[in-house]
Coordinates of C-alpha atoms and ligand atoms in Angstrom, one line a residue:
X1 CA -17.2 18.7 -23.1
X2 CA -15.1 21.5 -24.6
X3 CA -15.8 23.7 -27.5
X4 CA -13.4 26.0 -29.5
X5 CA -15.4 29.2 -28.9
X6 CA -14.5 32.6 -27.6
X7 CA -15.9 33.8 -24.3
X8 CA -16.4 31.8 -21.1
X9 CA -13.4 30.4 -19.2
X10 CA -10.8 28.4 -21.1
X11 CA -9.6 25.1 -19.9
X12 CA -6.1 26.6 -19.3
X13 CA -7.6 29.3 -17.0
X14 CA -9.6 26.7 -15.1
X15 CA -6.5 24.6 -14.6
X16 CA -4.5 27.6 -13.4
X17 CA -7.1 28.6 -10.8
X18 CA -7.5 25.0 -9.6
X19 CA -3.7 24.6 -9.3
X20 CA -3.5 27.7 -7.1
X21 CA -6.4 26.4 -4.9
X22 CA -4.7 23.1 -4.4
X23 CA -1.5 24.7 -3.4
X24 CA -3.1 27.1 -1.0
X25 CA -5.0 24.1 0.6
X26 CA -1.7 22.1 0.8
X27 CA -3.2 19.4 -1.2
X28 CA 0.0 19.0 -3.2
X29 CA 3.7 19.3 -2.3
X30 CA 4.6 21.7 -5.0
X31 CA 3.2 23.5 -8.1
X32 CA 4.1 20.7 -10.5
X33 CA 2.2 18.2 -8.4
X34 CA -0.8 20.6 -8.0
X35 CA -0.9 21.1 -11.8
X36 CA -0.7 17.4 -12.4
X37 CA -3.6 16.8 -10.0
X38 CA -5.6 19.5 -11.6
X39 CA -5.1 18.0 -15.1
X40 CA -5.9 14.5 -14.0
X41 CA -9.1 15.7 -12.2
X42 CA -10.2 17.7 -15.2
X43 CA -9.7 14.5 -17.2
X44 CA -11.8 12.6 -14.7
X45 CA -14.5 15.2 -14.9
X46 CA -14.6 15.2 -18.7
X47 CA -13.5 11.7 -19.8
X48 CA -10.4 13.1 -21.5
X49 CA -6.9 11.7 -21.0
X50 CA -4.1 13.9 -19.8
X51 CA -2.7 14.7 -23.3
X52 CA -6.2 15.7 -24.5
X53 CA -6.6 17.9 -21.4
X54 CA -3.4 19.7 -22.3
X55 CA -4.3 20.0 -25.9
X56 CA -7.7 21.5 -25.0
X57 CA -6.0 24.5 -23.2
X58 CA -7.5 27.2 -25.4
X59 CA -11.0 25.7 -25.6
X60 CA -13.8 27.2 -23.6
X61 CA -14.9 24.7 -20.9
X62 CA -18.5 23.6 -21.0
X63 CA -20.6 24.6 -17.9
X64 CA -21.2 20.9 -17.0
X65 CA -17.4 20.2 -17.2
X66 CA -16.7 23.3 -15.0
X67 CA -19.3 22.1 -12.4
X68 CA -18.0 18.5 -12.3
X69 CA -14.3 19.6 -12.2
X70 CA -14.9 22.1 -9.4
X71 CA -16.7 19.5 -7.3
X72 CA -13.6 17.2 -7.7
X73 CA -11.2 20.0 -6.7
X74 CA -13.4 20.8 -3.7
X75 CA -13.1 17.2 -2.5
X76 CA -9.3 17.4 -2.8
X77 CA -9.3 20.8 -1.0
X78 CA -11.3 19.0 1.8
X79 CA -8.3 16.5 2.2
X80 CA -9.8 13.5 0.4
X81 CA -6.8 11.5 -0.7
X82 CA -6.1 11.9 -4.4
X83 CA -6.2 8.2 -5.0
X84 CA -9.7 7.9 -3.4
X85 CA -11.0 10.6 -5.8
X86 CA -9.5 8.8 -8.8
X87 CA -10.6 5.5 -7.3
X88 CA -7.3 3.8 -8.2
X89 CA -3.5 3.7 -7.4
X90 CA -0.6 2.1 -9.3
X91 CA 1.4 -0.3 -7.3
X92 CA 4.1 -2.7 -8.6
X93 CA 3.0 -2.1 -12.1
X94 CA -0.7 -3.0 -11.4
X95 CA -3.7 -0.7 -11.0
X96 CA -5.5 -1.2 -7.7
X97 CA -9.0 0.1 -6.9
X98 CA -8.9 2.0 -3.6
X99 CA -11.3 4.1 -1.6
X100 CA -12.5 4.8 1.9
X101 CA -11.8 1.8 4.2
X102 CA -8.4 0.8 2.8
X103 CA -5.0 2.3 2.9
X104 CA -3.7 3.7 -0.3
X105 CA -0.7 1.5 -1.2
X106 CA 2.6 3.4 -0.8
X107 CA 5.7 3.2 -3.1
X108 CA 8.0 2.1 -0.2
X109 CA 5.9 -1.1 0.1
X110 CA 7.2 -2.3 -3.3
X111 CA 10.5 -3.0 -1.4
X112 CA 8.6 -5.6 0.7
X113 CA 7.2 -7.2 -2.5
X114 CA 10.6 -7.4 -4.1
X115 CA 12.1 -9.1 -1.0
X116 CA 9.1 -11.5 -0.9
X117 CA 9.6 -12.5 -4.5
X118 CA 13.3 -13.2 -3.8
X119 CA 12.4 -15.3 -0.7
X120 CA 9.8 -17.3 -2.6
X121 CA 12.3 -18.0 -5.4
X122 CA 15.0 -19.1 -3.0
X123 CA 12.6 -21.3 -0.9
X124 CA 13.2 -25.1 -1.3
X125 CA 9.5 -25.6 -2.2
X126 CA 9.8 -23.1 -5.1
X127 CA 9.4 -25.8 -7.7
X128 CA 6.2 -26.9 -6.1
X129 CA 3.8 -24.6 -4.2
X130 CA 4.9 -21.9 -1.8
X131 CA 2.4 -21.0 0.8
X132 CA 2.4 -17.2 1.4
X133 CA 0.5 -15.1 4.0
X134 CA 0.0 -11.3 3.9
X135 CA -1.1 -10.1 7.3
X136 CA -3.0 -6.8 7.1
X137 CA -3.7 -7.0 3.4
X138 CA -5.7 -3.7 3.0
X139 CA -6.3 -3.3 -0.7
X140 CA -4.5 -6.6 -1.4
X141 CA -1.5 -4.7 -2.8
X142 CA 1.1 -7.0 -1.4
X143 CA -0.8 -10.3 -1.7
X144 CA -2.0 -9.7 -5.2
X145 CA 1.3 -8.4 -6.6
X146 CA 3.0 -11.5 -5.1
X147 CA 0.4 -13.8 -6.5
X148 CA 0.6 -12.2 -10.0
X149 CA 4.4 -12.3 -10.1
X150 CA 5.0 -15.7 -8.4
X151 CA 2.6 -18.2 -10.1
X152 CA 3.9 -21.0 -7.8
X153 CA 2.1 -19.6 -4.8
X154 CA -1.1 -19.8 -2.8
X155 CA -1.6 -16.5 -1.0
X156 CA -3.6 -16.1 2.2
X157 CA -4.6 -12.5 2.6
X158 CA -5.7 -11.6 6.2
X159 CA -7.3 -8.4 7.5
X160 CA -9.3 -7.6 10.6
X161 CA -11.2 -4.9 8.7
X162 CA -14.2 -6.1 6.6
X163 CA -14.1 -2.8 4.7
X164 CA -10.5 -3.4 3.7
X165 CA -11.3 -7.0 2.7
X166 CA -14.0 -5.8 0.3
X167 CA -11.4 -3.7 -1.5
X168 CA -9.0 -6.7 -1.6
X169 CA -11.8 -8.8 -3.0
X170 CA -12.6 -6.3 -5.7
X171 CA -8.9 -6.3 -6.7
X172 CA -8.6 -10.0 -6.5
X173 CA -11.4 -10.4 -9.0
X174 CA -10.0 -7.5 -11.1
X175 CA -6.7 -9.4 -11.6
X176 CA -8.6 -12.8 -11.8
X177 CA -6.5 -14.3 -8.9
X178 CA -9.4 -15.9 -7.0
X179 CA -8.0 -19.4 -7.7
X180 CA -4.7 -18.7 -5.8
X181 CA -5.6 -16.0 -3.3
X182 CA -7.7 -16.7 -0.2
X183 CA -9.2 -13.8 1.8
X184 CA -9.4 -14.4 5.5
X185 CA -11.0 -12.1 8.2
X186 CA -9.5 -12.0 11.6
X187 CA -6.7 -11.0 14.0
X188 CA -3.1 -11.2 12.7
X189 CA -2.1 -14.8 12.0
X190 CA -5.0 -16.4 13.9
X191 CA -7.1 -17.3 10.8
X192 CA -4.2 -19.2 9.2
X193 CA -4.8 -23.0 9.3
X194 CA -1.8 -24.4 7.5
X195 CA 1.9 -23.8 7.8
X196 CA 3.2 -20.8 6.0
X197 CA 6.5 -20.7 4.0
X198 CA 6.7 -17.0 3.4
X199 CA 4.9 -14.6 5.8
X200 CA 4.6 -10.9 4.9
X201 CA 3.3 -8.1 7.0
X202 CA 2.9 -4.4 6.5
X203 CA 1.0 -3.7 9.7
X204 CA 0.3 -0.2 11.2
X205 CA 3.5 1.2 12.7
X206 CA 3.0 4.9 13.3
X207 CA 3.3 5.8 17.1
X208 CA 0.1 7.4 18.5
X209 CA 1.7 10.9 19.0
X210 CA 3.1 10.9 15.5
X211 CA -0.3 9.9 14.1
X212 CA -1.8 13.0 15.6
X213 CA 0.7 15.1 13.7
X214 CA 0.1 13.5 10.3
X215 CA -1.4 15.5 7.4
X216 CA -5.3 15.6 7.5
X217 CA -5.6 13.6 4.3
X218 CA -4.1 10.6 6.2
X219 CA -5.2 11.3 9.8
X220 CA -8.8 12.1 8.9
X221 CA -9.4 10.1 5.8
X222 CA -7.4 6.9 5.8
X223 CA -8.5 4.2 8.3
X224 CA -6.7 4.8 11.7
X225 CA -6.7 1.0 12.1
X226 CA -4.4 0.9 9.0
X227 CA -1.9 3.5 10.2
X228 CA -1.6 3.8 14.0
X229 CA 0.4 1.1 15.8
X230 CA -0.1 2.0 19.5
X231 CA 2.1 4.2 21.8
X232 CA 5.4 2.8 20.4
X233 CA 4.2 2.1 16.9
X234 CA 5.2 -1.6 17.1
X235 CA 2.3 -3.0 19.1
X236 CA 0.9 -5.2 16.3
X237 CA 4.2 -6.3 15.0
X238 CA 5.2 -7.4 18.5
X239 CA 2.0 -9.4 18.9
X240 CA 2.5 -11.0 15.5
X241 CA 6.1 -11.9 16.4
X242 CA 4.7 -14.0 19.3
X243 CA 2.5 -15.9 16.8
X244 CA 5.1 -16.6 14.2
X245 CA 6.5 -19.9 15.4
X246 CA 3.1 -21.5 15.5
X247 CA 2.3 -20.6 11.9
X248 CA 5.6 -20.9 10.1
X249 CA 6.8 -24.0 8.3
X250 CA 10.2 -25.4 9.4
X251 CA 11.8 -23.7 6.4
X252 CA 10.3 -20.2 6.3
X253 CA 10.8 -16.5 5.8
X254 CA 9.1 -13.7 7.7
X255 CA 9.2 -10.2 6.1
X256 CA 8.0 -7.0 7.8
X257 CA 7.7 -3.4 6.6
X258 CA 8.7 -1.0 9.5
X259 CA 8.8 2.7 10.1
X260 CA 11.9 4.8 9.7
X261 CA 14.3 4.1 12.6
X262 CA 12.3 1.1 13.9
X263 CA 14.2 -1.7 12.2
X264 CA 16.7 -2.7 15.0
X265 CA 13.9 -2.7 17.5
X266 CA 11.7 -4.9 15.3
X267 CA 14.7 -7.2 14.6
X268 CA 15.1 -7.7 18.3
X269 CA 11.4 -8.4 18.8
X270 CA 11.2 -10.9 16.0
X271 CA 14.5 -12.8 16.5
X272 CA 13.9 -13.0 20.3
X273 CA 10.4 -14.4 19.8
X274 CA 11.7 -17.0 17.3
X275 CA 14.7 -18.0 19.4
X276 CA 12.6 -18.4 22.5
X277 CA 10.4 -20.7 20.5
X278 CA 13.4 -22.8 19.6
X279 CA 14.1 -21.6 16.1
X280 CA 17.9 -21.7 15.2
X281 CA 20.1 -20.5 12.4
X282 CA 18.2 -17.3 11.8
X283 CA 19.4 -15.3 8.7
X284 CA 18.5 -11.6 9.1
X285 CA 18.5 -9.3 6.2
X286 CA 17.6 -5.6 5.8
X287 CA 16.2 -4.0 2.6
X288 CA 16.3 -0.2 1.9
X289 CA 13.5 1.7 0.2
X290 CA 14.1 4.1 -2.7
X291 CA 14.9 6.9 -0.2
X292 CA 17.6 4.7 1.4
X293 CA 15.7 4.0 4.6
X294 CA 16.0 0.5 6.1
X295 CA 12.4 -0.2 5.5
X296 CA 12.0 -4.0 5.4
X297 CA 13.2 -6.7 7.8
X298 CA 13.5 -10.2 6.5
X299 CA 14.3 -13.2 8.7
X300 CA 14.9 -16.6 7.0
X301 CA 15.1 -19.8 8.9
X302 CA 16.1 -23.3 7.6
X303 CA 16.8 -22.0 4.1
X304 CA 19.7 -23.8 2.3
X305 CA 23.0 -22.0 2.2
X306 CA 23.4 -19.7 -0.8
X307 CA 26.4 -20.2 -3.1
Ligands
SAM401 C1 -0.4 -0.3 6.8 S1 -2.0 -1.1 6.3 C2 -1.3 -2.1 5.0 C3 -2.2 -2.3 3.8 C4 -1.6 -3.1 2.7 N1 -1.0 -4.3 3.1 C5 -0.5 -2.2 2.0 O1 0.7 -2.5 2.2 O2 -0.9 -1.2 1.3 C6 -2.3 -2.2 7.6 C7 -3.5 -3.1 7.5 O3 -3.5 -3.9 8.6 C8 -4.8 -4.1 9.0 N2 -4.9 -4.5 10.5 C9 -4.8 -3.7 11.5 N3 -4.9 -4.4 12.7 C10 -5.0 -5.7 12.3 C11 -5.1 -6.9 13.0 N4 -5.1 -7.0 14.4 N5 -5.1 -8.1 12.3 C12 -5.2 -8.1 10.9 N6 -5.1 -6.9 10.2 C13 -5.0 -5.8 10.9 C14 -5.5 -2.8 8.7 O4 -6.9 -3.0 8.6 C15 -4.8 -2.4 7.4 O5 -5.5 -2.9 6.3

């Protein structure tokens, strides 16, 4: 869609103008990110990869390319999440399809997947089949990364949102994991019918007042059901804590992603619920995300002692 002719607007000029618009609209954190978004969106509009977009800098952009590109920039200026416009997001080395109705997977959630893979490896059933549940699966990011990287698992992926489950289903077929991943619609752990060895949950944890202060691209465009966790943020996690004993095998791990500063509170909620249900010998672990925040709580029960 580009031609080496003089006159008209060059690709470089278009990218410069778009970068400025994205910055003014706060669609990017800094000029480098705005420029990257502009290049990727020009690539989406024209079918070029990023290297080709950069190489085309001096070319005059074709009118059809300008129109398609400006429509994409306008969507971003109107706060549509960048990943929704591209239709995909990288997570744990895999490309997930995403769009309205599911949360865009966040990098910090990779910490939960790493903890899950360790807990699966250390489980006494690891030589046979480990039963895993992902509660609040969204795009399927956690469930499908775990299924892909731990072939000795069956993964039950639960969500209350049918829109989210449609994205999870698309991704499940994309990665050809339908033999080992089961999608279930329903509330928290309720749809689970067999004991779970490793239970994972990245449930909404943003308190209501903090939700109101989030950037428009999250507050207005991603599902509120995926982000807001009630007045204290931990409403759903607290409810799931009460269901754990009924759904966990005797040797099990439960692993939760939590908001910054919530981990001690969630530890208390989960260990109290398990202790009151008669579980003993709880082994509590914390995992930090890449920013150093204690992001993931893991509680193992009945695991053999490590050397
Ligand atoms: C923070 S998002 C996590 C999505 C995905 N697991 C990830 O890590 O990217 C929370 C998910 O929990 C789901 N959810 C909210 N309330 C739920 C409930 N009561 N039962 C099951 N899922 C629920 C939402 O629909 C959303 O998909």
